[in-house]
PDB file of C-alpha atoms in Angstrom:
ATOM      1  CA  MET A   1       0.000   0.000   0.000  1.00  0.00           C
ATOM      2  CA  THR A   2       1.274   3.418  -0.938  1.00  0.00           C
ATOM      3  CA  GLU A   3       2.020   5.756   1.939  1.00  0.00           C
ATOM      4  CA  LEU A   4       1.834   9.503   1.559  1.00  0.00           C
ATOM      5  CA  PRO A   5       5.283  11.110   2.046  1.00  0.00           C
ATOM      6  CA  ARG A   6       5.531  13.894   4.614  1.00  0.00           C
ATOM      7  CA  GLU A   7       6.658  16.429   2.015  1.00  0.00           C
ATOM      8  CA  VAL A   8       3.507  15.733  -0.040  1.00  0.00           C
ATOM      9  CA  VAL A   9       1.325  16.237   3.042  1.00  0.00           C
ATOM     10  CA  ASP A  10       3.145  19.490   3.780  1.00  0.00           C
ATOM     11  CA  ALA A  11       2.645  20.645   0.177  1.00  0.00           C
ATOM     12  CA  ALA A  12      -1.057  19.728   0.322  1.00  0.00           C
ATOM     13  CA  GLU A  13      -1.490  21.754   3.505  1.00  0.00           C
ATOM     14  CA  ARG A  14       0.420  24.735   2.098  1.00  0.00           C
ATOM     15  CA  LEU A  15      -1.547  24.711  -1.169  1.00  0.00           C
ATOM     16  CA  THR A  16      -4.857  24.412   0.712  1.00  0.00           C
ATOM     17  CA  ARG A  17      -3.947  27.429   2.837  1.00  0.00           C
ATOM     18  CA  LEU A  18      -2.860  29.385  -0.250  1.00  0.00           C
ATOM     19  CA  ALA A  19      -6.156  28.534  -1.945  1.00  0.00           C
ATOM     20  CA  ARG A  20      -8.038  29.918   1.055  1.00  0.00           C
ATOM     21  CA  ARG A  21      -6.047  33.146   0.895  1.00  0.00           C
ATOM     22  CA  ALA A  22      -6.336  33.542  -2.881  1.00  0.00           C
ATOM     23  CA  VAL A  23      -7.785  36.810  -4.111  1.00  0.00           C
ATOM     24  CA  ASP A  24      -9.929  35.238  -6.838  1.00  0.00           C
ATOM     25  CA  ASP A  25     -11.558  31.926  -7.685  1.00  0.00           C
ATOM     26  CA  ALA A  26      -9.189  31.131 -10.558  1.00  0.00           C
ATOM     27  CA  GLU A  27      -6.141  31.475  -8.297  1.00  0.00           C
ATOM     28  CA  ALA A  28      -7.778  29.311  -5.612  1.00  0.00           C
ATOM     29  CA  ALA A  29      -8.673  26.685  -8.203  1.00  0.00           C
ATOM     30  CA  ALA A  30      -5.072  26.631  -9.474  1.00  0.00           C
ATOM     31  CA  TYR A  31      -3.732  25.944  -5.966  1.00  0.00           C
ATOM     32  CA  GLU A  32      -6.334  23.222  -5.389  1.00  0.00           C
ATOM     33  CA  ARG A  33      -5.546  21.652  -8.770  1.00  0.00           C
ATOM     34  CA  ASP A  34      -1.823  21.628  -7.906  1.00  0.00           C
ATOM     35  CA  ARG A  35      -2.613  19.993  -4.548  1.00  0.00           C
ATOM     36  CA  ASP A  36      -4.880  17.400  -6.140  1.00  0.00           C
ATOM     37  CA  GLU A  37      -2.309  16.510  -8.811  1.00  0.00           C
ATOM     38  CA  ARG A  38       0.429  16.019  -6.215  1.00  0.00           C
ATOM     39  CA  LEU A  39      -1.809  13.767  -4.126  1.00  0.00           C
ATOM     40  CA  ALA A  40      -3.027  11.844  -7.182  1.00  0.00           C
ATOM     41  CA  GLU A  41       0.560  10.790  -7.947  1.00  0.00           C
ATOM     42  CA  TYR A  42       0.310   8.639  -4.798  1.00  0.00           C
ATOM     43  CA  GLY A  43      -3.306   7.560  -5.325  1.00  0.00           C
ATOM     44  CA  PHE A  44      -4.653   9.970  -2.702  1.00  0.00           C
ATOM     45  CA  THR A  45      -7.270  12.683  -2.696  1.00  0.00           C
ATOM     46  CA  ALA A  46      -8.163  15.496  -0.287  1.00  0.00           C
ATOM     47  CA  ARG A  47     -11.237  16.927   1.331  1.00  0.00           C
ATOM     48  CA  ILE A  48     -11.903  19.469   4.062  1.00  0.00           C
ATOM     49  CA  ARG A  49     -13.812  18.171   7.071  1.00  0.00           C
ATOM     50  CA  GLU A  50     -15.803  21.302   7.862  1.00  0.00           C
ATOM     51  CA  SER A  51     -16.870  20.219  11.360  1.00  0.00           C
ATOM     52  CA  ASP A  52     -13.355  20.732  12.737  1.00  0.00           C
ATOM     53  CA  ASP A  53     -11.629  22.528   9.822  1.00  0.00           C
ATOM     54  CA  THR A  54      -9.312  19.624   9.001  1.00  0.00           C
ATOM     55  CA  LEU A  55      -7.619  18.708   5.739  1.00  0.00           C
ATOM     56  CA  VAL A  56      -8.049  14.962   5.242  1.00  0.00           C
ATOM     57  CA  CYS A  57      -5.831  13.212   2.699  1.00  0.00           C
ATOM     58  CA  HIS A  58      -6.956   9.655   2.045  1.00  0.00           C
ATOM     59  CA  PRO A  59      -6.631   6.957  -0.637  1.00  0.00           C
ATOM     60  CA  ALA A  60      -8.793   7.742  -3.667  1.00  0.00           C
ATOM     61  CA  GLU A  61      -9.878   4.089  -3.734  1.00  0.00           C
ATOM     62  CA  TRP A  62     -12.039   4.790  -0.676  1.00  0.00           C
ATOM     63  CA  LEU A  63     -14.348   6.909  -2.851  1.00  0.00           C
ATOM     64  CA  GLU A  64     -17.254   6.096  -5.071  1.00  0.00           C
ATOM     65  CA  GLY A  65     -17.977   9.349  -6.837  1.00  0.00           C
ATOM     66  CA  ASP A  66     -17.696  11.960  -4.092  1.00  0.00           C
ATOM     67  CA  THR A  67     -18.770   9.605  -1.297  1.00  0.00           C
ATOM     68  CA  VAL A  68     -16.458   7.650   0.995  1.00  0.00           C
ATOM     69  CA  ARG A  69     -17.474   3.987   0.995  1.00  0.00           C
ATOM     70  CA  MET A  70     -16.857   2.575   4.468  1.00  0.00           C
ATOM     71  CA  ASP A  71     -16.601  -0.989   3.129  1.00  0.00           C
ATOM     72  CA  ARG A  72     -13.530   0.053   1.103  1.00  0.00           C
ATOM     73  CA  ILE A  73     -11.553   1.234   4.140  1.00  0.00           C
ATOM     74  CA  GLU A  74      -9.229  -1.465   5.427  1.00  0.00           C
ATOM     75  CA  ASP A  75      -6.772   0.658   7.378  1.00  0.00           C
ATOM     76  CA  THR A  76      -7.818   4.102   8.631  1.00  0.00           C
ATOM     77  CA  ASP A  77      -4.181   4.851   9.508  1.00  0.00           C
ATOM     78  CA  ARG A  78      -3.550   5.406   5.783  1.00  0.00           C
ATOM     79  CA  ALA A  79      -5.462   8.689   6.001  1.00  0.00           C
ATOM     80  CA  VAL A  80      -3.563  11.798   7.060  1.00  0.00           C
ATOM     81  CA  GLU A  81      -5.293  14.645   8.883  1.00  0.00           C
ATOM     82  CA  VAL A  82      -3.980  18.200   9.236  1.00  0.00           C
ATOM     83  CA  SER A  83      -5.777  20.830  11.279  1.00  0.00           C
ATOM     84  CA  LEU A  84      -6.287  24.044   9.336  1.00  0.00           C
ATOM     85  CA  SER A  85      -7.455  26.004  12.368  1.00  0.00           C
ATOM     86  CA  GLY A  86      -5.199  28.473  14.099  1.00  0.00           C
ATOM     87  CA  SER A  87      -2.165  30.179  12.682  1.00  0.00           C
ATOM     88  CA  GLY A  88       0.012  27.433  11.263  1.00  0.00           C
ATOM     89  CA  ASP A  89       1.370  27.837   7.781  1.00  0.00           C
ATOM     90  CA  PRO A  90       0.228  31.368   6.823  1.00  0.00           C
ATOM     91  CA  GLU A  91       2.620  32.964   9.299  1.00  0.00           C
ATOM     92  CA  SER A  92       5.553  30.938   8.026  1.00  0.00           C
ATOM     93  CA  TRP A  93       4.521  31.734   4.450  1.00  0.00           C
ATOM     94  CA  ASP A  94       4.248  35.412   5.406  1.00  0.00           C
ATOM     95  CA  ALA A  95       7.736  35.313   6.913  1.00  0.00           C
ATOM     96  CA  VAL A  96       9.106  33.697   3.761  1.00  0.00           C
ATOM     97  CA  GLU A  97       7.320  36.238   1.561  1.00  0.00           C
ATOM     98  CA  THR A  98       8.611  39.155   3.642  1.00  0.00           C
ATOM     99  CA  HIS A  99      12.175  37.873   3.375  1.00  0.00           C
ATOM    100  CA  ASN A 100      11.900  37.146  -0.351  1.00  0.00           C
ATOM    101  CA  ALA A 101      10.371  40.595  -1.006  1.00  0.00           C
ATOM    102  CA  GLU A 102      13.355  42.163   0.767  1.00  0.00           C
ATOM    103  CA  VAL A 103      15.681  40.189  -1.501  1.00  0.00           C
ATOM    104  CA  VAL A 104      13.770  41.401  -4.583  1.00  0.00           C
ATOM    105  CA  GLU A 105      14.109  44.985  -3.345  1.00  0.00           C
ATOM    106  CA  ALA A 106      17.852  44.516  -2.816  1.00  0.00           C
ATOM    107  CA  VAL A 107      18.187  43.123  -6.351  1.00  0.00           C
ATOM    108  CA  ALA A 108      16.266  46.150  -7.668  1.00  0.00           C
ATOM    109  CA  GLU A 109      18.657  48.516  -5.905  1.00  0.00           C
ATOM    110  CA  ARG A 110      21.711  46.573  -7.035  1.00  0.00           C
ATOM    111  CA  ALA A 111      20.799  45.717 -10.632  1.00  0.00           C
ATOM    112  CA  GLY A 112      17.623  47.479 -11.787  1.00  0.00           C
ATOM    113  CA  ALA A 113      14.074  46.683 -12.840  1.00  0.00           C
ATOM    114  CA  VAL A 114      14.709  43.828 -15.290  1.00  0.00           C
ATOM    115  CA  HIS A 115      16.630  41.773 -12.733  1.00  0.00           C
ATOM    116  CA  ALA A 116      14.117  42.713 -10.024  1.00  0.00           C
ATOM    117  CA  ALA A 117      11.243  41.399 -12.170  1.00  0.00           C
ATOM    118  CA  ASN A 118      13.060  38.095 -12.608  1.00  0.00           C
ATOM    119  CA  ALA A 119      13.876  37.982  -8.892  1.00  0.00           C
ATOM    120  CA  ARG A 120      10.173  38.550  -8.150  1.00  0.00           C
ATOM    121  CA  ALA A 121       9.215  35.645 -10.429  1.00  0.00           C
ATOM    122  CA  PHE A 122      11.762  33.451  -8.626  1.00  0.00           C
ATOM    123  CA  ALA A 123      10.462  34.623  -5.233  1.00  0.00           C
ATOM    124  CA  ASP A 124       6.915  33.717  -6.280  1.00  0.00           C
ATOM    125  CA  PHE A 125       8.096  30.291  -7.414  1.00  0.00           C
ATOM    126  CA  MET A 126      10.023  29.516  -4.221  1.00  0.00           C
ATOM    127  CA  GLY A 127       7.369  30.986  -1.921  1.00  0.00           C
ATOM    128  CA  ASN A 128       4.269  29.530  -3.519  1.00  0.00           C
ATOM    129  CA  HIS A 129       5.655  26.136  -4.538  1.00  0.00           C
ATOM    130  CA  TYR A 130       8.074  25.416  -1.722  1.00  0.00           C
ATOM    131  CA  ALA A 131       7.314  28.010   1.009  1.00  0.00           C
ATOM    132  CA  ARG A 132      11.036  28.642   1.313  1.00  0.00           C
ATOM    133  CA  ARG A 133      13.493  31.506   1.058  1.00  0.00           C
ATOM    134  CA  VAL A 134      14.942  32.075  -2.396  1.00  0.00           C
ATOM    135  CA  GLU A 135      18.520  31.381  -1.349  1.00  0.00           C
ATOM    136  CA  THR A 136      17.643  27.831  -0.224  1.00  0.00           C
ATOM    137  CA  ALA A 137      16.797  26.668  -3.763  1.00  0.00           C
ATOM    138  CA  THR A 138      18.365  23.353  -4.689  1.00  0.00           C
ATOM    139  CA  ALA A 139      19.855  22.662  -8.109  1.00  0.00           C
ATOM    140  CA  ALA A 140      16.726  20.673  -8.995  1.00  0.00           C
ATOM    141  CA  GLU A 141      14.500  23.598  -7.993  1.00  0.00           C
ATOM    142  CA  LEU A 142      16.616  26.031  -9.995  1.00  0.00           C
ATOM    143  CA  ARG A 143      16.285  23.749 -13.020  1.00  0.00           C
ATOM    144  CA  GLU A 144      12.515  23.503 -12.492  1.00  0.00           C
ATOM    145  CA  PHE A 145      12.271  27.290 -12.265  1.00  0.00           C
ATOM    146  CA  LEU A 146      14.349  27.929 -15.395  1.00  0.00           C
ATOM    147  CA  THR A 147      12.887  25.203 -17.608  1.00  0.00           C
ATOM    148  CA  GLU A 148       9.280  24.890 -16.448  1.00  0.00           C
ATOM    149  CA  TYR A 149       7.973  27.656 -14.213  1.00  0.00           C
ATOM    150  CA  TYR A 150       9.659  30.705 -15.754  1.00  0.00           C
ATOM    151  CA  PRO A 151       8.753  30.100 -19.421  1.00  0.00           C
ATOM    152  CA  ARG A 152       5.139  29.179 -18.563  1.00  0.00           C
ATOM    153  CA  ASN A 153       4.257  31.500 -15.701  1.00  0.00           C
ATOM    154  CA  ALA A 154       6.483  34.582 -15.635  1.00  0.00           C
ATOM    155  CA  TRP A 155       5.507  36.064 -19.026  1.00  0.00           C
ATOM    156  CA  PRO A 156       8.988  37.578 -19.389  1.00  0.00           C
ATOM    157  CA  SER A 157       9.949  40.190 -21.930  1.00  0.00           C
ATOM    158  CA  ASP A 158      12.824  39.300 -24.267  1.00  0.00           C
ATOM    159  CA  GLU A 159      15.108  41.426 -22.099  1.00  0.00           C
ATOM    160  CA  GLN A 160      14.029  39.599 -18.940  1.00  0.00           C
ATOM    161  CA  ARG A 161      14.385  36.190 -20.597  1.00  0.00           C
ATOM    162  CA  ASP A 162      17.919  37.011 -21.742  1.00  0.00           C
ATOM    163  CA  ALA A 163      18.852  38.180 -18.229  1.00  0.00           C
ATOM    164  CA  VAL A 164      17.211  35.531 -16.037  1.00  0.00           C
ATOM    165  CA  GLU A 165      20.383  33.636 -15.127  1.00  0.00           C
ATOM    166  CA  ARG A 166      22.198  36.858 -14.250  1.00  0.00           C
ATOM    167  CA  SER A 167      19.152  37.849 -12.195  1.00  0.00           C
ATOM    168  CA  LEU A 168      19.457  34.661 -10.170  1.00  0.00           C
ATOM    169  CA  GLU A 169      23.153  35.396  -9.671  1.00  0.00           C
ATOM    170  CA  HIS A 170      22.119  38.769  -8.225  1.00  0.00           C
ATOM    171  CA  VAL A 171      19.657  36.996  -5.886  1.00  0.00           C
ATOM    172  CA  PHE A 172      22.450  34.814  -4.535  1.00  0.00           C
ATOM    173  CA  ALA A 173      24.873  37.731  -4.350  1.00  0.00           C
ATOM    174  CA  VAL A 174      22.551  39.880  -2.219  1.00  0.00           C
ATOM    175  CA  THR A 175      21.771  36.919   0.072  1.00  0.00           C
ATOM    176  CA  GLU A 176      25.501  36.136   0.313  1.00  0.00           C
ATOM    177  CA  THR A 177      24.932  32.431  -0.254  1.00  0.00           C
ATOM    178  CA  ASP A 178      26.542  29.756  -2.399  1.00  0.00           C
ATOM    179  CA  GLY A 179      23.518  29.514  -4.689  1.00  0.00           C
ATOM    180  CA  ARG A 180      25.638  30.700  -7.601  1.00  0.00           C
ATOM    181  CA  ASP A 181      27.501  27.388  -7.454  1.00  0.00           C
ATOM    182  CA  ARG A 182      24.211  25.468  -7.624  1.00  0.00           C
ATOM    183  CA  LEU A 183      23.047  27.703 -10.470  1.00  0.00           C
ATOM    184  CA  ARG A 184      26.298  27.113 -12.353  1.00  0.00           C
ATOM    185  CA  THR A 185      25.870  23.326 -12.110  1.00  0.00           C
ATOM    186  CA  VAL A 186      22.393  23.679 -13.615  1.00  0.00           C
ATOM    187  CA  THR A 187      23.320  26.041 -16.433  1.00  0.00           C
ATOM    188  CA  ASP A 188      26.570  24.212 -17.284  1.00  0.00           C
ATOM    189  CA  HIS A 189      24.789  20.847 -17.320  1.00  0.00           C
ATOM    190  CA  ASP A 190      21.910  22.146 -19.432  1.00  0.00           C
ATOM    191  CA  GLY A 191      24.304  23.885 -21.825  1.00  0.00           C
ATOM    192  CA  ARG A 192      22.681  27.243 -21.136  1.00  0.00           C
ATOM    193  CA  ASN A 193      25.988  29.164 -20.907  1.00  0.00           C
TER     194      ASN A 193
END
């Protein structure tokens, strides 16, 4: 039986909270769709138990249509429950967003508007997809940003597109981290330089 990894549960909780905070229905639906796709990879689905404001992730095989069939549940321990009441994730997301916004501002001061726009796109990617500070990006996350997220979601101008790798270098320079080394491994490996 497939178990749900902790990082998938954490992502499902984060995306559920982001959907609740979304400013419009389309944004909320996008977060919920992302959550549902991540859970579906493991054969799970999610619902909100309104009575106690709990996110319940459980095997999709328990459902018939939208109804849980009790006769299909062999082991209730396979379900994962996360309380959505109280503060929880939004504060940590807010702290990440505050930090990342400060980094974007520092990039703007250091390198100008084009690099700041790219830094903002990267901050959105790291904050909304991983709820982490920009400088903690792994090589795999940098690759995902450059090859998947940025071309599809950032709507960059030609000038921004041409500068994106330098923009990321500015992000790592202002955070005084070794992210430039991780970025170099990605761009060298992908033949982008």
